[in-house]
PDB file of C-alpha atoms in Angstrom:
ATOM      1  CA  UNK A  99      85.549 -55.180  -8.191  1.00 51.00           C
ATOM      2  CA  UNK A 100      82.415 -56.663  -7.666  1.00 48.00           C
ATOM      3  CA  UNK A 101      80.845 -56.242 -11.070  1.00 55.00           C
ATOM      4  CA  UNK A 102      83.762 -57.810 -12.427  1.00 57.00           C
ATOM      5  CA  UNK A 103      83.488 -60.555  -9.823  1.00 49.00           C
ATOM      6  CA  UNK A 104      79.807 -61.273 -10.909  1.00 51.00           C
ATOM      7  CA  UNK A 105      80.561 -61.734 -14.261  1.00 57.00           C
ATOM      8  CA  UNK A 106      83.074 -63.840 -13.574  1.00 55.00           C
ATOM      9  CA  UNK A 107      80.095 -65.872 -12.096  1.00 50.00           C
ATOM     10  CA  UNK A 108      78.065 -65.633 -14.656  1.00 51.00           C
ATOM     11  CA  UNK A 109      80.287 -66.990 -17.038  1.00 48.00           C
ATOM     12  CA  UNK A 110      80.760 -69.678 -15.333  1.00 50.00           C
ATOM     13  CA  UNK A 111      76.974 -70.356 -14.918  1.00 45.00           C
ATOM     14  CA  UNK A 112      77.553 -70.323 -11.109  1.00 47.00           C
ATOM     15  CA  UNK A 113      74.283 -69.258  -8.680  1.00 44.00           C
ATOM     16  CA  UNK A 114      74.763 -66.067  -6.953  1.00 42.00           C
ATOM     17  CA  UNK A 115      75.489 -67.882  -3.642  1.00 46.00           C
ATOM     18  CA  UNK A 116      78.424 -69.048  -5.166  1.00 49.00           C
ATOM     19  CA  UNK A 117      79.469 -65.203  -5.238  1.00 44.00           C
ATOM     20  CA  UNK A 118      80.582 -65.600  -1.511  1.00 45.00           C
ATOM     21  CA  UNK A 119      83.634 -67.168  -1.370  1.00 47.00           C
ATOM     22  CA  UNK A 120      85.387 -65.168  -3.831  1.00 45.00           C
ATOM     23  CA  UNK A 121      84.850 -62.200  -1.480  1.00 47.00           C
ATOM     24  CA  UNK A 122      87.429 -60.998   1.326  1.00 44.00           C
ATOM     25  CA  UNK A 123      84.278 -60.765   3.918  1.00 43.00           C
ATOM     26  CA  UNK A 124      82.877 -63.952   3.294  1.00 42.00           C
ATOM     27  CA  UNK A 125      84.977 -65.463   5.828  1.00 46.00           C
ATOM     28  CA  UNK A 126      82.196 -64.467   7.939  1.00 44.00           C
ATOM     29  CA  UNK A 127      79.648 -66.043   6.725  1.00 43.00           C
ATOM     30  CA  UNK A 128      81.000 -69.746   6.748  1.00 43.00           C
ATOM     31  CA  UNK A 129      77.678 -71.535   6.246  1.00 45.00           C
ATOM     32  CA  UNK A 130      76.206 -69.122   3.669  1.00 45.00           C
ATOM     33  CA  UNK A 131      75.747 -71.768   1.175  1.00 47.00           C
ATOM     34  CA  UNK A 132      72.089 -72.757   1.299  1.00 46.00           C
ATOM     35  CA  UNK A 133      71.288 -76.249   0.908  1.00 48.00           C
ATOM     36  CA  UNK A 134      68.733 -77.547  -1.410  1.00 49.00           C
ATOM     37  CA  UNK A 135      65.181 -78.950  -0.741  1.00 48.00           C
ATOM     38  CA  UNK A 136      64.465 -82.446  -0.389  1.00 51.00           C
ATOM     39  CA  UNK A 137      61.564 -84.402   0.822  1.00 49.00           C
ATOM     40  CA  UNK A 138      62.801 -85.236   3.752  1.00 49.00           C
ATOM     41  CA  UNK A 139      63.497 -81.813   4.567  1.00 45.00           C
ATOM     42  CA  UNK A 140      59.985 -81.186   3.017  1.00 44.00           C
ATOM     43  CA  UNK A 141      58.468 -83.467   5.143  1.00 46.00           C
ATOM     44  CA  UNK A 142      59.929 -82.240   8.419  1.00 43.00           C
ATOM     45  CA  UNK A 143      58.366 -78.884   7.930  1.00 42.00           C
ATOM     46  CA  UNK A 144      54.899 -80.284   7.332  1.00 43.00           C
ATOM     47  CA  UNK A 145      52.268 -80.104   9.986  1.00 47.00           C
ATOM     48  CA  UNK A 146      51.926 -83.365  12.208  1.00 46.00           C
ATOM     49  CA  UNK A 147      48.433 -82.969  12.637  1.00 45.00           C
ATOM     50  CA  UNK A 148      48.537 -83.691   8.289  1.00 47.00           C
ATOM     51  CA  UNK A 149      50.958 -86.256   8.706  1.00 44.00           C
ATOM     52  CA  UNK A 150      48.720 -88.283  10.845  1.00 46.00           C
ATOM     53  CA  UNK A 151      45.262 -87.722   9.283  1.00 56.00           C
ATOM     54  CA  UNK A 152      44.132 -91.088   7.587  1.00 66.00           C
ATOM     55  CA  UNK A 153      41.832 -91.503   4.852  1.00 70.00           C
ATOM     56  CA  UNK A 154      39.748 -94.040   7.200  1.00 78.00           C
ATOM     57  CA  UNK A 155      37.876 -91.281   8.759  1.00 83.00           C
ATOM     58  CA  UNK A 156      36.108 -90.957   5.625  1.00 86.00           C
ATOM     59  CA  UNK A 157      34.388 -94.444   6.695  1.00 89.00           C
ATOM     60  CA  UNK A 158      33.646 -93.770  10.301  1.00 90.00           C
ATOM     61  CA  UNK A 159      32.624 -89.665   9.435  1.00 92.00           C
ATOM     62  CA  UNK A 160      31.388 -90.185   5.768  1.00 93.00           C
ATOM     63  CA  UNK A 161      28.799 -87.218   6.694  1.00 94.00           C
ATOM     64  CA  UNK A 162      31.672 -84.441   6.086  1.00 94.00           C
ATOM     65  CA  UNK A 163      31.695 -85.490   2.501  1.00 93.00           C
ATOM     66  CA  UNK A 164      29.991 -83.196   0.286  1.00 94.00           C
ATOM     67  CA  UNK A 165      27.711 -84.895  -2.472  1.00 92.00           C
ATOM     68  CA  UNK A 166      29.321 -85.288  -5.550  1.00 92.00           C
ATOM     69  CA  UNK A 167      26.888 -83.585  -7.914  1.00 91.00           C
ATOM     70  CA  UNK A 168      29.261 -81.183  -8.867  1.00 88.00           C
ATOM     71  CA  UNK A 169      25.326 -79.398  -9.671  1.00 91.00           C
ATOM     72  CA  UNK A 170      25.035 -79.318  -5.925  1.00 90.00           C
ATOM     73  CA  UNK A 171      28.348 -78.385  -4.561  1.00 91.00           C
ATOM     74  CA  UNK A 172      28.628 -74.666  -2.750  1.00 93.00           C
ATOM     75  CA  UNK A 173      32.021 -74.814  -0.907  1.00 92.00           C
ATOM     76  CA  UNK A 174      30.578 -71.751   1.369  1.00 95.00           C
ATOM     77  CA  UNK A 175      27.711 -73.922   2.481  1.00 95.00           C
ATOM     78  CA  UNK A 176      29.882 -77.488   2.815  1.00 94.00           C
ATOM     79  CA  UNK A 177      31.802 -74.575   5.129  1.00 95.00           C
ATOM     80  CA  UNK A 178      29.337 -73.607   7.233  1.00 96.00           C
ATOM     81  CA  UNK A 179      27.751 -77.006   7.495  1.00 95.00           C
ATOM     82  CA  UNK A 180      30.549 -78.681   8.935  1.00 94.00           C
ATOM     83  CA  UNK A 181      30.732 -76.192  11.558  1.00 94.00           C
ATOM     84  CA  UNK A 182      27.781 -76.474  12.757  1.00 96.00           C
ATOM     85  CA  UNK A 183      28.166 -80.250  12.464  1.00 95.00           C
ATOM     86  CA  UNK A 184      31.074 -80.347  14.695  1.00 94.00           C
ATOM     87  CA  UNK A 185      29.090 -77.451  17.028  1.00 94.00           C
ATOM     88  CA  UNK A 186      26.614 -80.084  17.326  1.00 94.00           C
ATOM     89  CA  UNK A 187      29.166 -82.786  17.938  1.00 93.00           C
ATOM     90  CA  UNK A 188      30.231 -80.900  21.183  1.00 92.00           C
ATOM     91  CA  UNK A 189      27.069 -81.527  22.600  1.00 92.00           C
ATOM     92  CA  UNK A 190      26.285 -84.699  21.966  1.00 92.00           C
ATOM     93  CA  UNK A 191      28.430 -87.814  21.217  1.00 92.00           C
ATOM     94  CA  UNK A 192      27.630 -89.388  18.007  1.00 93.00           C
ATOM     95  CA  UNK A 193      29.416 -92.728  18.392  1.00 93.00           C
ATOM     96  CA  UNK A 194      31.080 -94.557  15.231  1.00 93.00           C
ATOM     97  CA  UNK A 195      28.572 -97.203  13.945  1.00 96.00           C
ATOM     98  CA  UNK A 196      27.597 -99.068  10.159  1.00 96.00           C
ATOM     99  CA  UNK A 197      25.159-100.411   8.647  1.00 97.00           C
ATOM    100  CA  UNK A 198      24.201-103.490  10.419  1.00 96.00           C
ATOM    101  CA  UNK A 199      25.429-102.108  13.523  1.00 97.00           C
ATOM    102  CA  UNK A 200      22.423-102.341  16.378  1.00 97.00           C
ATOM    103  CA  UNK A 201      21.388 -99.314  18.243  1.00 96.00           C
ATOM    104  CA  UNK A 202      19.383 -97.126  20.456  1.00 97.00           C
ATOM    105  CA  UNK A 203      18.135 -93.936  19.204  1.00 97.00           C
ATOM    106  CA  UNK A 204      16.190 -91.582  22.667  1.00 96.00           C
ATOM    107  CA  UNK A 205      14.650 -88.426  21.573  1.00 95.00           C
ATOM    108  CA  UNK A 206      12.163 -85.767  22.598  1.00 93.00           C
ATOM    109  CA  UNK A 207       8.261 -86.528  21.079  1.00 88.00           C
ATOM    110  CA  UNK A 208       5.856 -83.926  22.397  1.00 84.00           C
ATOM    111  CA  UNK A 209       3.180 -87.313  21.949  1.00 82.00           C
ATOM    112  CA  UNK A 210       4.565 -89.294  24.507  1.00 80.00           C
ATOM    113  CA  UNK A 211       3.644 -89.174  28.335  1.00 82.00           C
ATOM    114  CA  UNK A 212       7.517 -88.683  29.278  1.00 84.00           C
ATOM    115  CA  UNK A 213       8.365 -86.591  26.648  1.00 87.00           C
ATOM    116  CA  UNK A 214      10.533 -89.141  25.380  1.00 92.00           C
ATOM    117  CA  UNK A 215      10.955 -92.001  23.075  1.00 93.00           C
ATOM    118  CA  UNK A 216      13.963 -94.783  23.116  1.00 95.00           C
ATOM    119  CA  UNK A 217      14.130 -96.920  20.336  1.00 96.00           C
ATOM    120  CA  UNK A 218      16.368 -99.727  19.878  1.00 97.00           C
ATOM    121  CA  UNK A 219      16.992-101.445  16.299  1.00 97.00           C
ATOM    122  CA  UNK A 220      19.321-102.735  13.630  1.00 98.00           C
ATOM    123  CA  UNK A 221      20.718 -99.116  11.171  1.00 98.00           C
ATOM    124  CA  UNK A 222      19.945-100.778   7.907  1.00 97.00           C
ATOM    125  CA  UNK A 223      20.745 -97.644   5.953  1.00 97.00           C
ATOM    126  CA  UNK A 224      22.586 -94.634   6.260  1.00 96.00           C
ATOM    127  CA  UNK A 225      23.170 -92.192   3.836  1.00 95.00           C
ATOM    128  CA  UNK A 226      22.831 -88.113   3.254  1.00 93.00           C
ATOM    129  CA  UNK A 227      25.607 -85.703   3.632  1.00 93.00           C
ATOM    130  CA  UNK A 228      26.174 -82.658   5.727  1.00 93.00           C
ATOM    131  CA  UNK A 229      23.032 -81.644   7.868  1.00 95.00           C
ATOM    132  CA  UNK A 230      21.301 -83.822   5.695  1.00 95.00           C
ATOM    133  CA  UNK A 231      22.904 -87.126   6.903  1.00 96.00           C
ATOM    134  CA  UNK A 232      20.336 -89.754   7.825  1.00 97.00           C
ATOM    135  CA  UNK A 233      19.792 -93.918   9.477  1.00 97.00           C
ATOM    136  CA  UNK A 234      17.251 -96.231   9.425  1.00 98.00           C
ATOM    137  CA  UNK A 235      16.757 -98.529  12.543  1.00 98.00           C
ATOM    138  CA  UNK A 236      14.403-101.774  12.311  1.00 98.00           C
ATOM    139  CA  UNK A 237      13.038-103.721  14.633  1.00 98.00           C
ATOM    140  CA  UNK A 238       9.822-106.054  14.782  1.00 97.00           C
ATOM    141  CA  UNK A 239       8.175-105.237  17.806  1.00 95.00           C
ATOM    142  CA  UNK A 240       4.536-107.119  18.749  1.00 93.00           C
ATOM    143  CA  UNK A 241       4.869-109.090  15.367  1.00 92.00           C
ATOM    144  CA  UNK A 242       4.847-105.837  13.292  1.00 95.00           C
ATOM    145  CA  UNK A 243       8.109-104.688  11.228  1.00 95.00           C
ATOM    146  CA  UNK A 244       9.166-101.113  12.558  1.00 96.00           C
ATOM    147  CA  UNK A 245      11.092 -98.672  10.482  1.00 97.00           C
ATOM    148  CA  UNK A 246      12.224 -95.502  12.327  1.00 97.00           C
ATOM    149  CA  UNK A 247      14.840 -92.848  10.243  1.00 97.00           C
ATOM    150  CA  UNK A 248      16.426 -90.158  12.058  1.00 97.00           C
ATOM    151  CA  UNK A 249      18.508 -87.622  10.981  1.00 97.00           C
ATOM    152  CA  UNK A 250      22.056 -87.622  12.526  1.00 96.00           C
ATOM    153  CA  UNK A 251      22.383 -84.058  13.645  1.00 96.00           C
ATOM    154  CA  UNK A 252      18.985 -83.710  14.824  1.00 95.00           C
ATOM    155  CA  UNK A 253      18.126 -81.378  17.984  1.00 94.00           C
ATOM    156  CA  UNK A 254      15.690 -83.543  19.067  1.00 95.00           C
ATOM    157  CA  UNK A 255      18.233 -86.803  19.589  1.00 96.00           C
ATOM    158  CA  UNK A 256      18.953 -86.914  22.957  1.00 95.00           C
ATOM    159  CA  UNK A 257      21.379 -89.845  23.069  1.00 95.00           C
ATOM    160  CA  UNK A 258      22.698 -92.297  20.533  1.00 96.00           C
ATOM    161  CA  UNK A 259      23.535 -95.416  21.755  1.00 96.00           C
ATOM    162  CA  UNK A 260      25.769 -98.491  20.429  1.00 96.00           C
ATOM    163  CA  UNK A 261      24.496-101.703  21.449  1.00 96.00           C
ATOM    164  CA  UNK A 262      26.787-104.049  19.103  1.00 96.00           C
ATOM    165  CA  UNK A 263      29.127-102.706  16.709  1.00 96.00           C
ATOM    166  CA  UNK A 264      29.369-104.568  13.504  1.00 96.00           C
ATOM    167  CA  UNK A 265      28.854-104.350   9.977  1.00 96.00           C
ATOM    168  CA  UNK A 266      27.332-106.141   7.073  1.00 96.00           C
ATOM    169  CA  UNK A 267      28.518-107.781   3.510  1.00 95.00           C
ATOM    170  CA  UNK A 268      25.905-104.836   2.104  1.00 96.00           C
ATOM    171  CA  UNK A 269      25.864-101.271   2.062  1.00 94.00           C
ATOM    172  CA  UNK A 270      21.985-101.794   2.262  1.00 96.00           C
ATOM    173  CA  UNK A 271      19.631-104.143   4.243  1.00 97.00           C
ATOM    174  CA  UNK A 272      16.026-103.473   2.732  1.00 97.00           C
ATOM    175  CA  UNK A 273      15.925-107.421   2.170  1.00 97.00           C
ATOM    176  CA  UNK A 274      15.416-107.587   6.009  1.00 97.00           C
ATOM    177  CA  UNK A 275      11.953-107.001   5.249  1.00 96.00           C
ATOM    178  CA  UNK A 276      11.350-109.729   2.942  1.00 96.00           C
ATOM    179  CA  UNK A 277      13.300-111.962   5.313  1.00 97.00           C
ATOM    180  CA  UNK A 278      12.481-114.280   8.120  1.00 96.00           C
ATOM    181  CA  UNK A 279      11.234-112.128  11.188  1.00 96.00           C
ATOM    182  CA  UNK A 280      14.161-113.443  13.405  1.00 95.00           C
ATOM    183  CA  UNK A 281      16.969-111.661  11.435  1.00 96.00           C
ATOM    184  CA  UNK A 282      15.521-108.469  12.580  1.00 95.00           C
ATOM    185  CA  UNK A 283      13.594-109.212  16.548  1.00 96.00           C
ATOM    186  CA  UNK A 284      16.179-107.746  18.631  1.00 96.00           C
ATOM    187  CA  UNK A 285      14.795-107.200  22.655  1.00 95.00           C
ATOM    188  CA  UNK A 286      14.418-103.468  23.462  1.00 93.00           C
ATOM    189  CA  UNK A 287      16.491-104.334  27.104  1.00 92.00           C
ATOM    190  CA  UNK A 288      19.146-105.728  25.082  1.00 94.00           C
ATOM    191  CA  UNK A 289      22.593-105.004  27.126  1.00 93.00           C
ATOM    192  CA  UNK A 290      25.714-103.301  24.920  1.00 93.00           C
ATOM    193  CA  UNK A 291      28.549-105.388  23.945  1.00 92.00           C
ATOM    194  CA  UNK A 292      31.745-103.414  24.513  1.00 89.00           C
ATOM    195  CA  UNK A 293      34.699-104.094  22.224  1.00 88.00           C
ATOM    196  CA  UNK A 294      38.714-103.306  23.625  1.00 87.00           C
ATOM    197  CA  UNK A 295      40.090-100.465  22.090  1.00 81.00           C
ATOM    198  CA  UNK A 296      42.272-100.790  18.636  1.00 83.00           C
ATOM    199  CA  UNK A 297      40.024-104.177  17.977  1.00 89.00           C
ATOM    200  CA  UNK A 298      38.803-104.408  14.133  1.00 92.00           C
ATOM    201  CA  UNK A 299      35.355-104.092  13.432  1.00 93.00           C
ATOM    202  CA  UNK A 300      33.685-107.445  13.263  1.00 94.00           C
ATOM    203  CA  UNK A 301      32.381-108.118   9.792  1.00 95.00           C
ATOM    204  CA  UNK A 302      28.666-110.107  10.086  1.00 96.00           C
ATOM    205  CA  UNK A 303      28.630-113.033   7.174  1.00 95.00           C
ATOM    206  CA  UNK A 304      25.100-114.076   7.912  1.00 95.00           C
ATOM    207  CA  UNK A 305      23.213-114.990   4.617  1.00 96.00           C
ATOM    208  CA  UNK A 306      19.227-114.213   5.559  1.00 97.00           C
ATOM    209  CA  UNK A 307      16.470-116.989   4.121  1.00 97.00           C
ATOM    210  CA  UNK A 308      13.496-114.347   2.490  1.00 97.00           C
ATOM    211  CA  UNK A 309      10.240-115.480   3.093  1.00 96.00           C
ATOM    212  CA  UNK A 310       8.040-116.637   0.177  1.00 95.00           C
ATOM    213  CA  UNK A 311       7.289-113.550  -2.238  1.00 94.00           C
ATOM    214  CA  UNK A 312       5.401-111.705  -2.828  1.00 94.00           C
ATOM    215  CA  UNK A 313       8.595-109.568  -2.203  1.00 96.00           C
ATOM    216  CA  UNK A 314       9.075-106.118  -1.656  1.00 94.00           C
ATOM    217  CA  UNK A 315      11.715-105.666  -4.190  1.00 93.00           C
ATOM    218  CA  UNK A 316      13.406-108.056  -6.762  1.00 95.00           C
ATOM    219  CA  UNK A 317      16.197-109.749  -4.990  1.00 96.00           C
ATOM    220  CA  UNK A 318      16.904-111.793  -7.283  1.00 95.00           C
ATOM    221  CA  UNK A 319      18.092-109.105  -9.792  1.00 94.00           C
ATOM    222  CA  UNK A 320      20.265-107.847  -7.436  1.00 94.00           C
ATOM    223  CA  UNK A 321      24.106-108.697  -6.360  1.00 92.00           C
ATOM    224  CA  UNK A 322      23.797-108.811  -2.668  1.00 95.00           C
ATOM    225  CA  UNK A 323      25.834-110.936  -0.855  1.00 96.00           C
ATOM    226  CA  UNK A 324      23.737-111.476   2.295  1.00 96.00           C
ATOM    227  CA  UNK A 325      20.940-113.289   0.990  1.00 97.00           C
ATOM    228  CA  UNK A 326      21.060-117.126   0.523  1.00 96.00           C
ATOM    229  CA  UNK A 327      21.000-117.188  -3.580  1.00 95.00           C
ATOM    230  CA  UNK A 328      20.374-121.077  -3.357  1.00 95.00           C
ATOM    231  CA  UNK A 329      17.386-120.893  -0.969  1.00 96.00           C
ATOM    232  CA  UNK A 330      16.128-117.555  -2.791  1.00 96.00           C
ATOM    233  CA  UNK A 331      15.994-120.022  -6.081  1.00 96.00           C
ATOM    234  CA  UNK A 332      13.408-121.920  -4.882  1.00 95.00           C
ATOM    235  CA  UNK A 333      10.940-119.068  -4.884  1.00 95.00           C
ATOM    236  CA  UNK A 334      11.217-118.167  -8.053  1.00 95.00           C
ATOM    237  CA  UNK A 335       9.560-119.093 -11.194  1.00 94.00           C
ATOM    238  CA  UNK A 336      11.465-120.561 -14.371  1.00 94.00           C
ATOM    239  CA  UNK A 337      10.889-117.392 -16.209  1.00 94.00           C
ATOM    240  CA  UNK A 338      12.463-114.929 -13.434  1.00 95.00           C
ATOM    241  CA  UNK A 339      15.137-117.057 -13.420  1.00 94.00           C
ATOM    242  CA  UNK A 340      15.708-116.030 -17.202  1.00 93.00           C
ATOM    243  CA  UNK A 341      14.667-112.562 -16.949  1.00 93.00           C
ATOM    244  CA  UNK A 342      17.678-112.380 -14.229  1.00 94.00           C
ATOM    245  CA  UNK A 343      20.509-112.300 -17.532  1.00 92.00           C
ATOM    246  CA  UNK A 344      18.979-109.611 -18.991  1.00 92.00           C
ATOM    247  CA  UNK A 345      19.036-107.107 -15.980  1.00 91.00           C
ATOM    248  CA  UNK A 346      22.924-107.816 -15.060  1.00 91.00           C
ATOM    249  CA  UNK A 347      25.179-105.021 -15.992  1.00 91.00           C
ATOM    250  CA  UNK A 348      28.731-106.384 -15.675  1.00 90.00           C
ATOM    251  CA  UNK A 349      30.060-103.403 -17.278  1.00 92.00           C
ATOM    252  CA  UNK A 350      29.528-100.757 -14.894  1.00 91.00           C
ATOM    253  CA  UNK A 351      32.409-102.242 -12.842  1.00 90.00           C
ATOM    254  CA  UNK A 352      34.840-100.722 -16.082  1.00 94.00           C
ATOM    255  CA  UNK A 353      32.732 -97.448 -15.839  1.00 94.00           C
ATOM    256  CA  UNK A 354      35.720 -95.473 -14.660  1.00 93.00           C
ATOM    257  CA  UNK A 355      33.500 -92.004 -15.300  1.00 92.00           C
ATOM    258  CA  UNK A 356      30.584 -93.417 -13.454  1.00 92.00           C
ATOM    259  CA  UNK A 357      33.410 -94.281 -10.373  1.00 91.00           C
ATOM    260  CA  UNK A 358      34.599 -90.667 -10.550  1.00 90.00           C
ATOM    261  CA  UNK A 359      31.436 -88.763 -10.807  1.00 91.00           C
ATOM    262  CA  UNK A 360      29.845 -90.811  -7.759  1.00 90.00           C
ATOM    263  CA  UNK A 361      32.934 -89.946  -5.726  1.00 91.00           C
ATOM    264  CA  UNK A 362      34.790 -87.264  -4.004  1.00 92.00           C
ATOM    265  CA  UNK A 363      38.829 -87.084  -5.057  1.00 91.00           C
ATOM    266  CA  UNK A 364      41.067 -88.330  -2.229  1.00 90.00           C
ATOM    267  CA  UNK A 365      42.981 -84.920  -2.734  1.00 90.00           C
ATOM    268  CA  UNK A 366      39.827 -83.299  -2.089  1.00 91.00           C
ATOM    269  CA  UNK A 367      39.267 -85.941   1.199  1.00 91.00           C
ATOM    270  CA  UNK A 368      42.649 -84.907   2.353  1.00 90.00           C
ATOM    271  CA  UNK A 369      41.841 -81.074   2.378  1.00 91.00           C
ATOM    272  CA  UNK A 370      38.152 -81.749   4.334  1.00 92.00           C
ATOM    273  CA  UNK A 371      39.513 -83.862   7.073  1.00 90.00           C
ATOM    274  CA  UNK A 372      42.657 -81.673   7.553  1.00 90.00           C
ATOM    275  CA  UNK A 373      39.906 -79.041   8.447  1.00 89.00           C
ATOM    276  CA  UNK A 374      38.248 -80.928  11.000  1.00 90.00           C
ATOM    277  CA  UNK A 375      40.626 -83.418  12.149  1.00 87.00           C
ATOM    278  CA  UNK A 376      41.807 -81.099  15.111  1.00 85.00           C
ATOM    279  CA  UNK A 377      38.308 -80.452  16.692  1.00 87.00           C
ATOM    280  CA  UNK A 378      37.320 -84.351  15.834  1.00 86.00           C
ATOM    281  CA  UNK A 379      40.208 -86.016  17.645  1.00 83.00           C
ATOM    282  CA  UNK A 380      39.405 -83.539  21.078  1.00 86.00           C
ATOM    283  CA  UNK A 381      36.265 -84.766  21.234  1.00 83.00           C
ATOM    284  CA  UNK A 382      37.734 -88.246  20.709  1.00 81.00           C
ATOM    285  CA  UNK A 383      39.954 -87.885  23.929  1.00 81.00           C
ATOM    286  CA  UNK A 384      36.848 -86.316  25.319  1.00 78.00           C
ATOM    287  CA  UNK A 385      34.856 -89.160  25.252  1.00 74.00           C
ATOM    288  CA  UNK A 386      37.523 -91.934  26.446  1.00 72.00           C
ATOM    289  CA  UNK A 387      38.320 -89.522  29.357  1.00 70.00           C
ATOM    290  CA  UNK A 388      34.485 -89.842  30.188  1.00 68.00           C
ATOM    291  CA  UNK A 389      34.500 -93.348  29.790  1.00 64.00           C
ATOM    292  CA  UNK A 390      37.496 -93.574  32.519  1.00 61.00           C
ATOM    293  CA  UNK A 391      35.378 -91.923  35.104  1.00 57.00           C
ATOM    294  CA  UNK A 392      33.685 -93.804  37.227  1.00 50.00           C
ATOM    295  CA  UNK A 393      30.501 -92.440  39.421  1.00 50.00           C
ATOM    296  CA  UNK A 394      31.124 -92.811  43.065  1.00 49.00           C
ATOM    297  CA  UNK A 395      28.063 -93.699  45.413  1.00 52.00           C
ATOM    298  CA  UNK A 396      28.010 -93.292  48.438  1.00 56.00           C
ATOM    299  CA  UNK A 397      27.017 -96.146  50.359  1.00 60.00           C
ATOM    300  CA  UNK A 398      23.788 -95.682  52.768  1.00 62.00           C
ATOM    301  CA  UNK A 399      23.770 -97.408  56.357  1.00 63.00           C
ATOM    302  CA  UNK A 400      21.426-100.137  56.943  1.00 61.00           C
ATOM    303  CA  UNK A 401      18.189 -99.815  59.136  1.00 53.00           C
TER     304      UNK A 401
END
């Protein structure tokens, strides 16, 4: 009886779960039928903690990024590396910062009397991946332009501070040393501005005025938007000025291959931040739960 009965189904190009209801015994099972997938069904199943990772980490944590030289890419070592980058994360807070943003590096010298050394400056670079993720703070300090780089996960870095978060029109800010000393004099005492929570990042539109050249690098060949073109003009001879047409490349902005090879897939993005985004957002509530406490003192009678 039941080969016959599942013929009967195939012939009629039934699915086997169809097979049920021609039976005496599948009275029993009255919701045998199972229902098909869907996305929303999909979707429900899916991890939360996937759901609600957003691809704007990779601005705020661009570190966990591998390079993308495929010739350098070891997905062992990119591993390991972020583990010991959140390991080292756990001990001290690395707060979210840009370039432009100003801020106060302390760490350990063995050449200073106190053992330590606090800088305070404007980051006008930041780049590097992995262990290898570095910033450059400047500052002009007793008339003299100061460059200090640090790397990011370095033992040494005692505390990182954020004095004013902002960022810049440019991912780079080498012009700042071609430009007049006040865009870059910021006092070492300076006291941190502190932004409400779930405020956007204020964008700085200053345009710097460079100094006469000699320059340290040809700005006027360049596409930066925080130098004042019209001023920059003026110190320029008639023949740079022509020479500027010939260095332009307004086809790399169609290079889709040149995109793509200096850029990591956002499938790929997804994957790296699913990986870390649990231990990241503890220390997150870590540090606003720190920031809630407040130190008690206890008050000492007067004489």
């Amino acid at each position: 009886m039941f080969s016959n009965l599942y013929r009967q189904c195939l012939v009629e190009k039934h699915f086997v779960y169809n097979l049920f209801p021609l039976c005496k015994w599948s009275q029993c099972f009255a919701s045998s039928q199972p229902e098909l997938a869907t996305e929303s069904t999909i979707q429900a199943f899916e991890e939360p903690e996937k759901r609600s990772i957003k691809l704007e980490q990779r601005f705020i944590y661009p570190e966990f990024l591998p390079d993308p030289k495929i010739e350098w890419r070891n997905s062992i070592r990119e591993r390991l590396e972020r583990q010991d980058m959140l390991k080292r994360r756990s001990q001290i807070e690395i707060p979210e910062f840009y370039v432009g943003t100003i801020m106060a590096v302390t760490s350990f010298t063995p050449h200073s009397t106190s053992k330590k050394n606090r800088f305070l400056g404007i980051c006008i670079q930041r780049k590097g991946c992995g262990l290898r993720a570095t910033f450059v703070l400047r500052n002009i300090i007793d008339n003299l332009g100061t460059e200090v780089a640090y790397h990011l996960y370095d033992p040494t870095i005692e505390k990182i501070e954020v004095i004013r978060l902002e960022k810049r029109l440019d991912d780079e800010l080498f012009y700042l040393r071609d430009a007049l000393p006040e865009y870059s004099t910021f006092p070492l005492d300076m006291e941190p501005v502190i932004l409400p929570d779930n405020t956007p990042i204020p964008v700085n539109t200053t345009q710097v005025i460079l100094k006469p050249r000699p320059w340290v690098g040809r700005w006027e060949r360049t596409d930066f938007k925080g130098i004042n073109r019209e001023h920059m003009m003026t110190l320029i001879s008639d023949k740079m000025k022509m020479q500027i047409a010939k260095h332009q490349k307004p086809w790399e902005k169609y290079d889709l291959m040149k995109q793509y090879r200096a850029t990591i897939p956002e499938e790929e993005q997804k994957e790296i931040f699913a990986e870390v985004y649990s231990q990241l957002h503890q220390l997150e509530l870590g540090k606003k739960k720190s920031k809630r406490i407040r130190t008690f003192v206890k008050p000492k009678k007067s004489a």
